[in-house]
Amino acid sequence: MTIAAPEKDTKSALKRTPLHALHLELGAKMVPFGGYDMPVSYPPGLIKEHLHTREAAGLFDVSHMGQCHISSESWDATARAIEALVPADVLGLKPGQQRYSQLMAEDGGILDDLMITRLGYDGLEGTAYVVVNAGCKDADYIHIADRLPDGVTLQVRDDLALIALQGPQAVDVMAALVPDARDMPFMCYIGSSFEGFPLHISRSGYTGEDGYEISVPAAQAEALARALLGNPLVKPIGLGARDTLRLEAGLCLYGHDIDESTSPVEADLVWSIGKRRRDEGGFPGAGRVQAELNGGPSRKRVGLRLEGRAPAREGCEIVTETGEPVGRVTSGSFAPSVGGPVAMGYVAAARAAPGTRLNIVIRGTPHPASVVKMPFVPHRYHRPTKSGKSNG
Amino acid sequence: MAEPRYTSDHEYIRVENGIGTIGISQYAQDKLGDIVFVELPAVGKVLSKGQEAAVVESVKAASEVYAPVSGEVVEVNEAIVANPELVNQDPEGNAWFLKIRIANPRELDQLMPEQAYKDYLETVE
């Protein structure tokens, strides 16, 4: 049989996160990802890790991701510089607020997806904190730095580690260390401290669950991870479960579900494009994005639920019930919380409505599937309403 | 039970009375992780050595299982189709994949006895 195995000779060149030794101590299986030697799973295995995250709290090392600051004398100048690169409303961010966006190519494709936070505290009023993908970060930094106007600078923060804590009980775990974290709304950000060291905590993540991403100086990352893992609710979770969790949450993986060929409109990310920006444009690829917003894209990213048990994988062709090709799968897996295979992919716009019956060709055989609304598993983000209740 | 022999691709075969029971090794199931899907050949299918005999899928990826020797499929293990996780629990026991009537017993000589396979695993780790 064939077992996908990392190339031995590339392994020595891989970078390590500040938690590398801890992963080995915890018995992780390590694989190359985005240029780093990363834990794909721990001894309990992917499915148990996935389900634990949905039931309690999972700790993820995401220190491979790129953290940087974009700064100037004023928020206005910083935000305008970033808006020249992405379609999100960055000017409209309030201090401590975070937004998802895409680094755009001139032709309307996506160079990377990223999180942009407006920092609100002393001395950093003109600073945005930006998190980009590991595999793209070197190219992103060059792209961004080349395009920033005079007076706006990029500072790569590879002195920081990043730890995600995800799951319905993440709030109790986090609040035990940082009480202020309990009432933070989804997509907000606070500065705090842990054992005298600065922590920057955002209420966000990549699992569809409530949870946090915690930026911590590299030297203190292991102490923080051990403190979090000291809570019996928390287990370490590998990249394997991170992928099935984000797939069930309907979230894109860069290089698979979005890339330089896909536009944010095709990718069903219109919600992340600021309303003002849709009208005004002023970002790379605005022409294509506006044309697709007005006329509708020719293809669309959709969720697909397979009827059988065979998982559809990236690259599988999607055809109509009569065999006409209409698209391709971009991510697919057995989904542990769904209990069966799910996929996402691009299909012709006329076939993108939920309920549309299609076939996915797996090893030459068509397997019936239906277009379904994503997420596959409901999001459970912490969005306090005025009455004080959380509306998921 | 007959002594298993192994391929360098981590299939095993145990032979009794000309019938070979084929599956994947303990090492293979551990490398694959949680197994969620198994596809088996039709009974009666004639396989040649090295041909794709079955498919096993972990959460992450699909892998082909190759025939260690040539022969005709005489039985398949439907229990692992219904419960693919059995392959993780008992790959070299109850979670066998298929049985074949061996066409050319001399092909077995090219496979590794248990100790040779263990030594081989040391080299691939």
Short mmCIF file of C-alpha atoms in Angstrom, two decimals:
data_model
loop_
_atom_site.label_atom_id
_atom_site.label_comp_id
_atom_site.label_asym_id
_atom_site.label_seq_id
_atom_site.Cartn_x
_atom_site.Cartn_y
_atom_site.Cartn_z
CA MET A 1 0.00 0.00 0.00
CA THR A 2 1.02 3.60 -0.29
CA ILE A 3 1.45 5.64 2.84
CA ALA A 4 1.92 9.35 2.31
CA ALA A 5 5.17 10.11 4.10
CA PRO A 6 7.18 13.29 4.37
CA GLU A 7 10.31 13.45 2.27
CA LYS A 8 13.15 12.59 4.59
CA ASP A 9 15.67 14.98 3.10
CA THR A 10 13.36 18.00 3.51
CA LYS A 11 12.79 17.31 7.19
CA SER A 12 16.13 18.74 8.33
CA ALA A 13 15.38 22.07 6.67
CA LEU A 14 12.06 22.48 8.46
CA LYS A 15 11.57 25.31 10.91
CA ARG A 16 10.37 24.68 14.46
CA THR A 17 7.87 26.59 16.57
CA PRO A 18 8.66 27.48 20.20
CA LEU A 19 6.41 24.55 21.23
CA HIS A 20 8.29 21.91 19.17
CA ALA A 21 9.85 20.17 22.19
CA LEU A 22 6.48 20.12 23.96
CA HIS A 23 4.85 18.43 20.94
CA LEU A 24 7.49 15.68 21.01
CA GLU A 25 7.04 15.28 24.77
CA LEU A 26 3.28 14.90 24.22
CA GLY A 27 3.90 12.12 21.69
CA ALA A 28 2.81 14.02 18.58
CA LYS A 29 3.20 12.68 15.06
CA MET A 30 5.10 15.42 13.27
CA VAL A 31 4.69 16.38 9.60
CA PRO A 32 5.95 19.22 7.41
CA PHE A 33 3.40 22.01 6.99
CA GLY A 34 4.04 25.49 5.63
CA GLY A 35 7.79 25.00 6.04
CA TYR A 36 7.50 23.90 9.69
CA ASP A 37 7.73 20.57 11.49
CA MET A 38 4.23 20.49 12.98
CA PRO A 39 2.09 18.07 15.03
CA VAL A 40 -0.54 16.43 12.81
CA SER A 41 -1.98 14.42 15.71
CA TYR A 42 -1.31 13.27 19.25
CA PRO A 43 -1.72 9.75 20.70
CA PRO A 44 -5.56 9.89 21.05
CA GLY A 45 -5.84 10.30 17.26
CA LEU A 46 -7.51 12.77 14.92
CA ILE A 47 -11.16 11.83 15.50
CA LYS A 48 -10.91 11.90 19.31
CA GLU A 49 -9.05 15.22 19.13
CA HIS A 50 -11.70 16.66 16.83
CA LEU A 51 -14.60 15.57 19.06
CA HIS A 52 -12.81 16.75 22.20
CA THR A 53 -12.53 20.24 20.70
CA ARG A 54 -16.27 20.32 19.98
CA GLU A 55 -17.08 19.07 23.51
CA ALA A 56 -14.51 20.74 25.78
CA ALA A 57 -11.40 22.67 24.73
CA GLY A 58 -8.49 22.03 22.41
CA LEU A 59 -5.09 23.68 22.35
CA PHE A 60 -3.49 24.26 18.94
CA ASP A 61 0.01 25.50 18.21
CA VAL A 62 -0.42 27.92 15.32
CA SER A 63 2.92 29.64 15.82
CA HIS A 64 3.84 28.80 12.22
CA MET A 65 1.44 31.52 11.08
CA GLY A 66 2.86 34.91 10.25
CA GLN A 67 2.31 37.70 12.76
CA CYS A 68 3.19 41.27 11.82
CA HIS A 69 2.46 44.88 12.65
CA ILE A 70 1.64 47.53 10.07
CA SER A 71 2.16 50.94 11.64
CA SER A 72 2.16 54.66 11.06
CA GLU A 73 1.59 57.88 13.00
CA SER A 74 -2.19 57.53 12.72
CA TRP A 75 -4.81 54.83 12.36
CA ASP A 76 -6.20 56.67 9.37
CA ALA A 77 -2.93 56.39 7.41
CA THR A 78 -2.40 52.75 8.42
CA ALA A 79 -5.95 51.75 7.53
CA ARG A 80 -5.81 53.49 4.14
CA ALA A 81 -2.52 51.72 3.34
CA ILE A 82 -4.07 48.33 4.19
CA GLU A 83 -7.25 49.12 2.27
CA ALA A 84 -5.08 49.52 -0.84
CA LEU A 85 -4.27 45.78 -0.50
CA VAL A 86 -7.51 44.18 0.77
CA PRO A 87 -11.27 44.59 0.17
CA ALA A 88 -12.29 44.78 3.87
CA ASP A 89 -13.46 47.94 5.58
CA VAL A 90 -10.32 48.57 7.63
CA LEU A 91 -10.96 52.29 8.29
CA GLY A 92 -14.16 51.34 10.08
CA LEU A 93 -12.48 49.06 12.62
CA LYS A 94 -12.84 50.24 16.21
CA PRO A 95 -9.88 49.86 18.59
CA GLY A 96 -9.63 46.20 19.61
CA GLN A 97 -11.77 45.00 16.71
CA GLN A 98 -10.68 42.33 14.25
CA ARG A 99 -11.73 41.52 10.68
CA TYR A 100 -11.12 38.70 8.18
CA SER A 101 -9.96 39.69 4.70
CA GLN A 102 -7.95 38.68 1.65
CA LEU A 103 -4.69 39.96 0.22
CA MET A 104 -5.74 40.63 -3.37
CA ALA A 105 -3.96 40.12 -6.67
CA GLU A 106 -4.40 42.71 -9.44
CA ASP A 107 -6.58 40.27 -11.43
CA GLY A 108 -8.97 39.69 -8.51
CA GLY A 109 -7.43 36.42 -7.36
CA ILE A 110 -6.45 35.85 -3.74
CA LEU A 111 -2.77 35.91 -2.69
CA ASP A 112 -3.57 34.95 0.90
CA ASP A 113 -6.28 35.32 3.51
CA LEU A 114 -5.59 37.17 6.72
CA MET A 115 -6.89 38.62 9.98
CA ILE A 116 -6.53 42.35 10.58
CA THR A 117 -6.85 43.83 14.08
CA ARG A 118 -6.84 47.46 15.07
CA LEU A 119 -4.73 47.75 18.22
CA GLY A 120 -6.13 50.28 20.62
CA TYR A 121 -3.63 50.70 23.38
CA ASP A 122 -1.00 53.24 24.38
CA GLY A 123 1.63 53.90 21.78
CA LEU A 124 0.04 51.59 19.22
CA GLU A 125 -2.87 53.75 18.11
CA GLY A 126 -1.58 53.72 14.54
CA THR A 127 -0.86 49.99 14.46
CA ALA A 128 -2.67 47.07 12.86
CA TYR A 129 -1.84 43.52 13.97
CA VAL A 130 -2.07 41.17 11.00
CA VAL A 131 -1.94 37.35 10.91
CA VAL A 132 -1.21 35.57 7.60
CA ASN A 133 -0.71 31.94 6.54
CA ALA A 134 2.58 30.14 7.21
CA GLY A 135 3.06 28.97 3.63
CA CYS A 136 2.49 32.47 2.23
CA LYS A 137 4.10 34.67 4.83
CA ASP A 138 7.47 35.34 3.21
CA ALA A 139 5.82 36.31 -0.09
CA ASP A 140 3.13 38.30 1.75
CA TYR A 141 5.68 40.37 3.65
CA ILE A 142 7.51 41.28 0.43
CA HIS A 143 4.20 42.08 -1.31
CA ILE A 144 2.97 44.25 1.56
CA ALA A 145 6.25 46.05 2.26
CA ASP A 146 6.65 46.89 -1.46
CA ARG A 147 3.25 48.55 -1.52
CA LEU A 148 3.13 50.52 1.73
CA PRO A 149 3.36 54.30 1.26
CA ASP A 150 6.03 56.43 2.95
CA GLY A 151 5.39 56.67 6.66
CA VAL A 152 3.71 53.27 6.95
CA THR A 153 5.96 50.39 7.93
CA LEU A 154 5.78 46.62 8.22
CA GLN A 155 7.31 44.94 11.26
CA VAL A 156 7.48 41.14 11.17
CA ARG A 157 6.80 39.78 14.67
CA ASP A 158 8.59 36.43 14.51
CA ASP A 159 9.44 37.00 18.16
CA LEU A 160 5.86 35.92 18.93
CA ALA A 161 4.23 32.51 19.19
CA LEU A 162 0.51 31.94 18.59
CA ILE A 163 -1.66 29.49 20.51
CA ALA A 164 -5.32 28.79 19.75
CA LEU A 165 -7.68 27.58 22.46
CA GLN A 166 -10.96 26.40 20.92
CA GLY A 167 -14.15 24.79 22.11
CA PRO A 168 -17.22 25.44 24.25
CA GLN A 169 -15.20 25.31 27.48
CA ALA A 170 -12.34 27.48 26.20
CA VAL A 171 -14.00 30.46 27.92
CA ASP A 172 -13.75 28.89 31.37
CA VAL A 173 -10.17 27.80 30.80
CA MET A 174 -9.10 31.21 29.51
CA ALA A 175 -10.98 33.18 32.14
CA ALA A 176 -9.22 31.19 34.88
CA LEU A 177 -5.93 32.71 33.65
CA VAL A 178 -7.22 36.05 32.33
CA PRO A 179 -10.58 37.03 33.87
CA ASP A 180 -11.10 39.82 31.30
CA ALA A 181 -11.27 37.23 28.52
CA ARG A 182 -14.68 35.94 29.64
CA ASP A 183 -16.83 38.75 28.28
CA MET A 184 -14.89 39.54 25.10
CA PRO A 185 -17.17 39.40 22.02
CA PHE A 186 -16.26 37.36 18.94
CA MET A 187 -13.65 39.09 16.73
CA CYS A 188 -12.42 41.39 19.50
CA TYR A 189 -8.96 41.72 20.89
CA ILE A 190 -7.46 42.69 24.25
CA GLY A 191 -3.99 43.19 25.62
CA SER A 192 -3.34 41.43 28.92
CA SER A 193 -0.54 39.67 30.75
CA PHE A 194 0.45 36.27 32.07
CA GLU A 195 3.14 35.83 34.75
CA GLY A 196 4.31 39.35 33.96
CA PHE A 197 4.58 38.85 30.20
CA PRO A 198 2.33 40.49 27.61
CA LEU A 199 -0.46 38.45 26.04
CA HIS A 200 -2.62 39.58 23.16
CA ILE A 201 -5.86 37.68 23.09
CA SER A 202 -8.46 37.65 20.34
CA ARG A 203 -11.79 35.87 20.52
CA SER A 204 -11.60 34.08 17.22
CA GLY A 205 -10.42 30.85 15.67
CA TYR A 206 -10.62 28.35 12.86
CA THR A 207 -12.93 25.66 14.22
CA GLY A 208 -16.41 27.23 14.26
CA GLU A 209 -16.34 27.00 18.05
CA ASP A 210 -16.05 29.75 20.62
CA GLY A 211 -12.43 30.28 21.56
CA TYR A 212 -9.32 32.38 21.54
CA GLU A 213 -6.08 32.98 19.70
CA ILE A 214 -3.33 34.07 22.04
CA SER A 215 -0.20 35.81 20.88
CA VAL A 216 2.65 35.40 23.37
CA PRO A 217 6.40 36.10 23.34
CA ALA A 218 8.15 32.98 22.00
CA ALA A 219 10.13 32.50 25.21
CA GLN A 220 6.94 32.28 27.28
CA ALA A 221 4.90 30.17 24.84
CA GLU A 222 5.70 26.84 26.49
CA ALA A 223 4.85 28.14 29.97
CA LEU A 224 1.51 29.42 28.71
CA ALA A 225 0.77 26.17 26.84
CA ARG A 226 1.60 24.14 29.96
CA ALA A 227 -0.63 26.37 32.10
CA LEU A 228 -3.54 25.87 29.67
CA LEU A 229 -2.88 22.12 29.34
CA GLY A 230 -2.82 21.92 33.13
CA ASN A 231 -6.60 22.36 33.03
CA PRO A 232 -8.15 18.87 32.60
CA LEU A 233 -10.65 20.32 30.09
CA VAL A 234 -7.82 21.03 27.64
CA LYS A 235 -6.11 18.54 25.31
CA PRO A 236 -3.51 19.25 22.61
CA ILE A 237 -4.96 19.06 19.09
CA GLY A 238 -3.01 18.48 15.88
CA LEU A 239 -3.26 20.00 12.42
CA GLY A 240 -5.26 16.98 11.23
CA ALA A 241 -8.20 17.80 13.49
CA ARG A 242 -7.71 21.51 12.84
CA ASP A 243 -8.42 20.74 9.18
CA THR A 244 -11.57 18.64 9.78
CA LEU A 245 -12.85 21.22 12.30
CA ARG A 246 -12.42 24.11 9.85
CA LEU A 247 -13.94 22.07 7.00
CA GLU A 248 -17.06 21.35 9.08
CA ALA A 249 -17.18 25.07 9.92
CA GLY A 250 -17.15 25.88 6.18
CA LEU A 251 -13.93 27.90 6.49
CA CYS A 252 -11.51 28.16 3.56
CA LEU A 253 -8.00 26.71 3.57
CA TYR A 254 -5.67 28.87 1.50
CA GLY A 255 -4.05 27.04 -1.41
CA HIS A 256 -7.00 24.65 -1.58
CA ASP A 257 -10.41 26.39 -1.33
CA ILE A 258 -9.04 29.79 -2.30
CA ASP A 259 -5.96 30.71 -4.32
CA GLU A 260 -4.70 33.09 -6.99
CA SER A 261 -7.35 31.83 -9.43
CA THR A 262 -10.40 32.34 -7.18
CA SER A 263 -12.03 35.67 -6.40
CA PRO A 264 -13.64 36.48 -3.04
CA VAL A 265 -17.04 36.58 -4.78
CA GLU A 266 -16.61 33.10 -6.27
CA ALA A 267 -15.36 31.91 -2.87
CA ASP A 268 -18.60 33.14 -1.21
CA LEU A 269 -16.64 35.61 0.93
CA VAL A 270 -18.71 38.67 -0.04
CA TRP A 271 -19.67 39.08 3.63
CA SER A 272 -16.04 39.99 4.32
CA ILE A 273 -15.98 42.82 1.74
CA GLY A 274 -16.91 46.16 3.27
CA LYS A 275 -20.11 47.71 1.90
CA ARG A 276 -18.31 51.00 1.22
CA ARG A 277 -15.51 49.10 -0.50
CA ARG A 278 -17.94 47.27 -2.83
CA ASP A 279 -19.08 50.66 -4.15
CA GLU A 280 -15.79 52.55 -4.03
CA GLY A 281 -13.37 49.81 -5.04
CA GLY A 282 -9.79 50.99 -4.60
CA PHE A 283 -8.28 47.56 -3.90
CA PRO A 284 -6.42 45.25 -6.33
CA GLY A 285 -8.85 43.30 -8.50
CA ALA A 286 -11.76 45.61 -7.68
CA GLY A 287 -12.88 45.55 -11.32
CA ARG A 288 -13.40 41.78 -11.30
CA VAL A 289 -14.96 41.79 -7.84
CA GLN A 290 -17.43 44.55 -8.73
CA ALA A 291 -18.33 42.88 -12.05
CA GLU A 292 -19.00 39.59 -10.25
CA LEU A 293 -21.02 41.36 -7.55
CA ASN A 294 -23.19 42.97 -10.24
CA GLY A 295 -23.48 40.14 -12.75
CA GLY A 296 -22.96 37.15 -10.47
CA PRO A 297 -19.85 34.95 -10.58
CA SER A 298 -19.66 32.14 -13.15
CA ARG A 299 -18.84 29.62 -10.41
CA LYS A 300 -19.27 29.48 -6.67
CA ARG A 301 -17.77 27.70 -3.67
CA VAL A 302 -20.38 25.39 -2.14
CA GLY A 303 -20.69 22.73 0.52
CA LEU A 304 -21.37 19.15 -0.58
CA ARG A 305 -22.76 16.30 1.50
CA LEU A 306 -22.14 12.83 0.10
CA GLU A 307 -24.79 10.16 0.49
CA GLY A 308 -22.41 7.20 0.80
CA ARG A 309 -19.40 6.72 3.03
CA ALA A 310 -16.61 7.24 0.50
CA PRO A 311 -14.81 10.53 1.20
CA ALA A 312 -14.40 12.84 -1.80
CA ARG A 313 -10.92 14.37 -1.93
CA GLU A 314 -9.42 17.54 -3.34
CA GLY A 315 -9.35 17.34 -7.13
CA CYS A 316 -12.36 15.02 -7.55
CA GLU A 317 -14.54 16.07 -10.47
CA ILE A 318 -18.11 17.21 -9.78
CA VAL A 319 -20.64 16.28 -12.48
CA THR A 320 -24.40 16.58 -12.97
CA GLU A 321 -26.65 13.54 -12.62
CA THR A 322 -26.27 13.11 -16.38
CA GLY A 323 -22.48 13.25 -16.19
CA GLU A 324 -21.81 16.82 -17.39
CA PRO A 325 -18.73 18.27 -15.62
CA VAL A 326 -19.64 21.32 -13.48
CA GLY A 327 -16.77 21.69 -11.04
CA ARG A 328 -14.14 20.25 -8.77
CA VAL A 329 -13.71 19.43 -5.06
CA THR A 330 -11.21 21.68 -3.24
CA SER A 331 -11.39 20.08 0.24
CA GLY A 332 -12.97 16.84 1.33
CA SER A 333 -12.80 14.50 4.27
CA PHE A 334 -14.68 12.30 6.64
CA ALA A 335 -16.27 14.81 9.02
CA PRO A 336 -16.21 13.42 12.58
CA SER A 337 -19.00 15.60 14.01
CA VAL A 338 -21.21 15.03 10.95
CA GLY A 339 -20.45 11.30 11.00
CA GLY A 340 -19.89 11.06 7.26
CA PRO A 341 -18.01 12.57 4.34
CA VAL A 342 -18.37 16.25 3.42
CA ALA A 343 -16.61 18.37 0.85
CA MET A 344 -16.37 21.85 -0.51
CA GLY A 345 -15.70 22.77 -4.07
CA TYR A 346 -16.48 25.11 -6.92
CA VAL A 347 -19.48 24.47 -9.17
CA ALA A 348 -21.05 26.39 -12.04
CA ALA A 349 -23.28 29.12 -10.57
CA ALA A 350 -26.41 27.47 -12.02
CA ARG A 351 -25.66 24.37 -9.90
CA ALA A 352 -24.82 26.18 -6.67
CA ALA A 353 -28.26 26.33 -5.02
CA PRO A 354 -28.66 24.27 -1.83
CA GLY A 355 -30.54 21.06 -2.59
CA THR A 356 -29.00 20.65 -6.07
CA ARG A 357 -28.21 16.99 -6.64
CA LEU A 358 -24.80 16.27 -8.19
CA ASN A 359 -22.32 13.43 -8.44
CA ILE A 360 -18.72 13.45 -7.29
CA VAL A 361 -16.40 11.16 -9.24
CA ILE A 362 -14.24 9.13 -6.84
CA ARG A 363 -11.75 6.69 -8.45
CA GLY A 364 -13.79 6.76 -11.65
CA THR A 365 -17.17 6.08 -10.02
CA PRO A 366 -19.85 8.79 -9.60
CA HIS A 367 -21.07 9.11 -5.99
CA PRO A 368 -24.31 11.01 -5.29
CA ALA A 369 -24.02 14.27 -3.31
CA SER A 370 -26.14 17.34 -2.62
CA VAL A 371 -25.23 20.99 -2.41
CA VAL A 372 -25.82 22.08 1.19
CA LYS A 373 -25.62 25.37 3.03
CA MET A 374 -22.43 25.73 5.07
CA PRO A 375 -21.35 25.45 7.81
CA PHE A 376 -21.84 21.69 8.06
CA VAL A 377 -21.74 22.06 11.87
CA PRO A 378 -23.30 25.26 13.31
CA HIS A 379 -20.94 27.99 14.45
CA ARG A 380 -20.97 28.66 18.18
CA TYR A 381 -19.20 32.01 18.33
CA HIS A 382 -19.64 34.27 21.36
CA ARG A 383 -21.74 37.18 20.13
CA PRO A 384 -23.36 38.84 23.12
CA THR A 385 -26.70 40.47 22.32
CA LYS A 386 -28.09 43.52 24.10
CA SER A 387 -30.05 41.25 26.44
CA GLY A 388 -26.74 39.68 27.42
CA LYS A 389 -27.43 36.32 25.81
CA SER A 390 -25.14 34.67 23.33
CA ASN A 391 -26.69 34.00 19.94
CA GLY A 392 -24.09 31.59 18.58
CA MET B 1 -2.38 -19.52 12.65
CA ALA B 2 0.00 -19.47 9.70
CA GLU B 3 3.03 -17.17 9.84
CA PRO B 4 2.44 -13.89 8.01
CA ARG B 5 4.67 -12.60 5.25
CA TYR B 6 4.95 -8.92 4.43
CA THR B 7 5.52 -6.65 1.45
CA SER B 8 7.68 -3.55 1.60
CA ASP B 9 4.38 -1.65 1.09
CA HIS B 10 3.06 -2.98 4.43
CA GLU B 11 0.53 -5.56 3.25
CA TYR B 12 0.64 -8.98 4.89
CA ILE B 13 -0.52 -12.39 3.70
CA ARG B 14 -1.08 -15.56 5.75
CA VAL B 15 -1.39 -18.74 3.75
CA GLU B 16 -3.40 -21.82 4.72
CA ASN B 17 -4.30 -24.61 2.27
CA GLY B 18 -3.55 -22.47 -0.78
CA ILE B 19 -5.73 -19.57 0.41
CA GLY B 20 -3.99 -16.31 1.35
CA THR B 21 -5.55 -13.89 3.86
CA ILE B 22 -4.46 -10.33 3.04
CA GLY B 23 -4.54 -7.17 5.13
CA ILE B 24 -2.43 -4.22 6.22
CA SER B 25 0.20 -4.35 8.94
CA GLN B 26 0.02 -2.91 12.43
CA TYR B 27 2.66 -0.40 11.32
CA ALA B 28 0.48 0.68 8.38
CA GLN B 29 -2.65 1.27 10.48
CA ASP B 30 -0.61 3.30 12.95
CA LYS B 31 0.84 5.43 10.14
CA LEU B 32 -2.58 5.96 8.56
CA GLY B 33 -4.37 7.00 11.76
CA ASP B 34 -8.17 6.84 12.13
CA ILE B 35 -9.55 4.72 9.29
CA VAL B 36 -12.99 5.79 8.06
CA PHE B 37 -13.57 3.96 4.77
CA VAL B 38 -12.64 0.69 3.12
CA GLU B 39 -13.39 -0.38 -0.46
CA LEU B 40 -12.94 -4.08 -1.27
CA PRO B 41 -12.83 -5.92 -4.61
CA ALA B 42 -15.61 -8.15 -5.91
CA VAL B 43 -15.38 -11.85 -5.11
CA GLY B 44 -14.16 -13.60 -8.26
CA LYS B 45 -11.87 -10.76 -9.34
CA VAL B 46 -8.48 -12.02 -10.51
CA LEU B 47 -5.59 -9.96 -9.18
CA SER B 48 -2.02 -10.01 -10.31
CA LYS B 49 0.82 -9.38 -7.89
CA GLY B 50 1.20 -5.66 -7.21
CA GLN B 51 -2.23 -4.77 -8.59
CA GLU B 52 -4.56 -2.53 -6.57
CA ALA B 53 -6.72 -4.87 -4.49
CA ALA B 54 -8.52 -2.51 -2.11
CA VAL B 55 -8.65 1.09 -0.92
CA VAL B 56 -8.35 2.20 2.68
CA GLU B 57 -9.01 5.78 3.71
CA SER B 58 -7.99 7.55 6.86
CA VAL B 59 -9.56 10.89 7.72
CA LYS B 60 -6.70 12.56 5.88
CA ALA B 61 -6.09 10.50 2.76
CA ALA B 62 -6.83 7.50 0.57
CA SER B 63 -4.29 4.67 0.21
CA GLU B 64 -4.28 1.71 -2.15
CA VAL B 65 -3.76 -1.81 -0.86
CA TYR B 66 -1.86 -3.95 -3.39
CA ALA B 67 -2.08 -7.70 -3.91
CA PRO B 68 1.09 -9.26 -2.38
CA VAL B 69 0.77 -12.20 -4.79
CA SER B 70 -1.45 -13.13 -7.75
CA GLY B 71 -4.73 -14.96 -7.33
CA GLU B 72 -8.52 -14.94 -7.43
CA VAL B 73 -10.53 -13.19 -4.71
CA VAL B 74 -12.58 -15.84 -2.88
CA GLU B 75 -13.84 -13.85 0.11
CA VAL B 76 -13.87 -10.25 1.38
CA ASN B 77 -14.32 -8.98 4.94
CA GLU B 78 -17.58 -7.01 4.92
CA ALA B 79 -17.18 -6.32 8.65
CA ILE B 80 -14.46 -3.72 7.94
CA VAL B 81 -16.64 -2.03 5.33
CA ALA B 82 -19.39 -1.62 7.93
CA ASN B 83 -16.92 -0.70 10.71
CA PRO B 84 -13.69 0.66 9.21
CA GLU B 85 -12.32 1.45 12.69
CA LEU B 86 -11.80 -2.31 13.17
CA VAL B 87 -8.74 -1.92 10.94
CA ASN B 88 -7.16 0.32 13.58
CA GLN B 89 -8.05 -2.11 16.36
CA ASP B 90 -6.97 -5.48 14.92
CA PRO B 91 -5.35 -5.09 11.49
CA GLU B 92 -3.43 -8.39 11.53
CA GLY B 93 -6.28 -10.35 13.11
CA ASN B 94 -10.03 -9.93 12.62
CA ALA B 95 -9.70 -6.89 10.37
CA TRP B 96 -8.27 -8.73 7.35
CA PHE B 97 -9.30 -7.34 3.94
CA LEU B 98 -9.63 -10.24 1.49
CA LYS B 99 -8.77 -13.85 0.82
CA ILE B 100 -7.35 -15.07 -2.48
CA ARG B 101 -6.72 -18.46 -4.02
CA ILE B 102 -3.01 -18.23 -4.69
CA ALA B 103 -2.11 -18.65 -8.36
CA ASN B 104 1.67 -18.97 -8.03
CA PRO B 105 3.00 -20.03 -4.59
CA ARG B 106 6.57 -19.17 -5.67
CA GLU B 107 5.64 -15.47 -5.49
CA LEU B 108 5.47 -15.90 -1.70
CA ASP B 109 9.24 -16.40 -1.62
CA GLN B 110 9.72 -12.74 -2.53
CA LEU B 111 7.89 -11.58 0.63
CA MET B 112 9.44 -10.90 4.03
CA PRO B 113 8.99 -13.17 7.04
CA GLU B 114 8.04 -11.36 10.25
CA GLN B 115 11.59 -10.75 11.54
CA ALA B 116 12.78 -9.49 8.16
CA TYR B 117 9.80 -7.10 8.06
CA LYS B 118 10.61 -5.83 11.56
CA ASP B 119 14.21 -5.22 10.48
CA TYR B 120 12.90 -3.46 7.37
CA LEU B 121 10.69 -1.17 9.51
CA GLU B 122 13.82 -0.07 11.39
CA THR B 123 15.20 1.21 8.09
CA VAL B 124 12.05 3.14 7.08
CA GLU B 125 11.53 4.87 10.43
#
